Amino acid sequence: MVESPTITVTALCLLDEAGRLLLVRKRGTTLFMQPGGKPEPGETPAETGARELLEELGLRVGPEDLSLLGTWAGPAANEADTHLVATVFRCPLTAEPLPAAEIEELAWLDLGDAAGRRDLAPLLVDYVIPRLLGDRGPLRGVS
């Protein structure tokens, strides 16, 4: 039996004043997720988050500005037969985000509207949104 490859990433949760979560859709994909990405050699998860936020959305924060929400594992959203391990942080919204790098689209998600959506990444639906809503459990069955 061949083991699936594993990707390690950092993801960021930015909430606006209305409590909506900022989501991004990367070029050539269909699912929305939090901004973030893979670490460079020697980076901590928080350093990765700060760098990715600047690259993807033009927002400046320091690693010390991030607060750990959790670390979860599950299927990767845009890479078939790939396992994902994500360290997720809450992050202050310091300015208006502007899509850059591989980001094709931004969207603001009312957390209460997430259950009916089919265009959200599994990690977001299964772990992140439930944590943000107060640990009410997954929004759909975990496979």
PDB file of C-alpha atoms in Angstrom, residues 8-16 20-27 29 31-39 45-61 66 69-70 72 77-78 84-109 111 120-121 123-124 128-129 132:
ATOM      1  CA  THR A   8       2.311  21.004   5.751  1.00  0.00           C
ATOM      2  CA  VAL A   9       0.799  24.499   5.648  1.00  0.00           C
ATOM      3  CA  THR A  10      -0.085  27.504   7.753  1.00  0.00           C
ATOM      4  CA  ALA A  11      -3.567  29.010   7.360  1.00  0.00           C
ATOM      5  CA  LEU A  12      -4.887  32.312   8.680  1.00  0.00           C
ATOM      6  CA  CYS A  13      -8.303  33.349   9.960  1.00  0.00           C
ATOM      7  CA  LEU A  14      -9.028  37.035   9.443  1.00  0.00           C
ATOM      8  CA  LEU A  15     -12.415  38.278  10.608  1.00  0.00           C
ATOM      9  CA  ASP A  16     -13.953  41.637   9.699  1.00  0.00           C
ATOM     10  CA  ARG A  20     -17.161  37.371   8.521  1.00  0.00           C
ATOM     11  CA  LEU A  21     -14.180  35.177   7.646  1.00  0.00           C
ATOM     12  CA  LEU A  22     -11.895  36.153   4.773  1.00  0.00           C
ATOM     13  CA  LEU A  23     -11.532  33.375   2.205  1.00  0.00           C
ATOM     14  CA  VAL A  24      -9.382  33.098  -0.898  1.00  0.00           C
ATOM     15  CA  ARG A  25      -9.585  31.030  -4.049  1.00  0.00           C
ATOM     16  CA  LYS A  26      -6.300  30.292  -5.743  1.00  0.00           C
ATOM     17  CA  ARG A  27      -5.903  30.540  -9.505  1.00  0.00           C
ATOM     18  CA  THR A  29      -8.979  25.979  -8.314  1.00  0.00           C
ATOM     19  CA  LEU A  31     -12.582  25.725  -3.527  1.00  0.00           C
ATOM     20  CA  PHE A  32     -12.316  28.635  -1.113  1.00  0.00           C
ATOM     21  CA  MET A  33      -9.994  28.425   1.890  1.00  0.00           C
ATOM     22  CA  GLN A  34      -8.128  30.655   4.299  1.00  0.00           C
ATOM     23  CA  PRO A  35      -5.065  32.504   3.071  1.00  0.00           C
ATOM     24  CA  GLY A  36      -1.745  30.871   3.835  1.00  0.00           C
ATOM     25  CA  GLY A  37       0.669  28.368   2.402  1.00  0.00           C
ATOM     26  CA  LYS A  38       3.709  26.150   2.722  1.00  0.00           C
ATOM     27  CA  PRO A  39       6.722  27.034   4.868  1.00  0.00           C
ATOM     28  CA  PRO A  45       4.336  28.257  11.288  1.00  0.00           C
ATOM     29  CA  ALA A  46       3.774  31.842  12.494  1.00  0.00           C
ATOM     30  CA  GLU A  47       6.603  33.163  10.297  1.00  0.00           C
ATOM     31  CA  THR A  48       5.066  31.319   7.340  1.00  0.00           C
ATOM     32  CA  GLY A  49       1.699  32.912   8.071  1.00  0.00           C
ATOM     33  CA  ALA A  50       3.114  36.435   8.229  1.00  0.00           C
ATOM     34  CA  ARG A  51       5.070  35.969   4.969  1.00  0.00           C
ATOM     35  CA  GLU A  52       2.163  34.382   3.095  1.00  0.00           C
ATOM     36  CA  LEU A  53      -0.238  37.106   4.210  1.00  0.00           C
ATOM     37  CA  LEU A  54       2.046  39.770   2.745  1.00  0.00           C
ATOM     38  CA  GLU A  55       2.601  37.817  -0.492  1.00  0.00           C
ATOM     39  CA  GLU A  56      -1.043  36.856  -1.059  1.00  0.00           C
ATOM     40  CA  LEU A  57      -2.964  39.862   0.284  1.00  0.00           C
ATOM     41  CA  GLY A  58      -0.484  42.684   0.849  1.00  0.00           C
ATOM     42  CA  LEU A  59      -1.178  42.694   4.608  1.00  0.00           C
ATOM     43  CA  ARG A  60       1.641  43.215   7.116  1.00  0.00           C
ATOM     44  CA  VAL A  61       1.577  41.431  10.462  1.00  0.00           C
ATOM     45  CA  LEU A  66      -0.893  35.624  15.335  1.00  0.00           C
ATOM     46  CA  LEU A  69      -6.406  28.407  16.747  1.00  0.00           C
ATOM     47  CA  GLY A  70      -5.357  24.775  16.253  1.00  0.00           C
ATOM     48  CA  TRP A  72      -5.537  19.725  12.113  1.00  0.00           C
ATOM     49  CA  ALA A  77      -8.452  20.691  -0.950  1.00  0.00           C
ATOM     50  CA  ASN A  78      -6.777  21.045  -4.336  1.00  0.00           C
ATOM     51  CA  LEU A  84      -2.773  18.018   4.689  1.00  0.00           C
ATOM     52  CA  VAL A  85      -1.474  19.099   8.095  1.00  0.00           C
ATOM     53  CA  ALA A  86      -2.427  22.705   8.805  1.00  0.00           C
ATOM     54  CA  THR A  87      -1.494  25.001  11.659  1.00  0.00           C
ATOM     55  CA  VAL A  88      -4.218  27.634  11.816  1.00  0.00           C
ATOM     56  CA  PHE A  89      -3.923  31.056  13.425  1.00  0.00           C
ATOM     57  CA  ARG A  90      -6.263  33.921  14.154  1.00  0.00           C
ATOM     58  CA  CYS A  91      -4.837  37.045  12.570  1.00  0.00           C
ATOM     59  CA  PRO A  92      -5.739  40.721  12.922  1.00  0.00           C
ATOM     60  CA  LEU A  93      -7.160  42.430   9.844  1.00  0.00           C
ATOM     61  CA  THR A  94      -4.738  45.350   9.499  1.00  0.00           C
ATOM     62  CA  ALA A  95      -5.922  46.857   6.181  1.00  0.00           C
ATOM     63  CA  GLU A  96      -8.047  46.112   3.122  1.00  0.00           C
ATOM     64  CA  PRO A  97      -6.816  42.811   1.618  1.00  0.00           C
ATOM     65  CA  LEU A  98      -5.904  42.884  -2.070  1.00  0.00           C
ATOM     66  CA  PRO A  99      -5.457  39.663  -4.055  1.00  0.00           C
ATOM     67  CA  ALA A 100      -1.897  39.084  -5.275  1.00  0.00           C
ATOM     68  CA  ALA A 101       0.406  36.183  -6.218  1.00  0.00           C
ATOM     69  CA  GLU A 102      -1.740  33.101  -6.940  1.00  0.00           C
ATOM     70  CA  ILE A 103      -4.939  34.510  -5.386  1.00  0.00           C
ATOM     71  CA  GLU A 104      -7.672  34.863  -7.988  1.00  0.00           C
ATOM     72  CA  GLU A 105     -10.635  35.763  -5.785  1.00  0.00           C
ATOM     73  CA  LEU A 106     -11.464  36.991  -2.276  1.00  0.00           C
ATOM     74  CA  ALA A 107     -14.752  36.347  -0.484  1.00  0.00           C
ATOM     75  CA  TRP A 108     -16.190  37.118   2.941  1.00  0.00           C
ATOM     76  CA  LEU A 109     -18.042  34.242   4.600  1.00  0.00           C
ATOM     77  CA  LEU A 111     -19.897  31.669   9.408  1.00  0.00           C
ATOM     78  CA  LEU A 120     -15.301  25.348   0.778  1.00  0.00           C
ATOM     79  CA  ALA A 121     -12.119  23.400   1.563  1.00  0.00           C
ATOM     80  CA  LEU A 123     -10.294  21.624   6.574  1.00  0.00           C
ATOM     81  CA  LEU A 124     -12.314  24.831   6.727  1.00  0.00           C
ATOM     82  CA  VAL A 128     -11.842  25.743  11.378  1.00  0.00           C
ATOM     83  CA  ILE A 129     -15.412  27.028  11.128  1.00  0.00           C
ATOM     84  CA  LEU A 132     -14.656  29.663  15.273  1.00  0.00           C
TER      85      LEU A 132
END
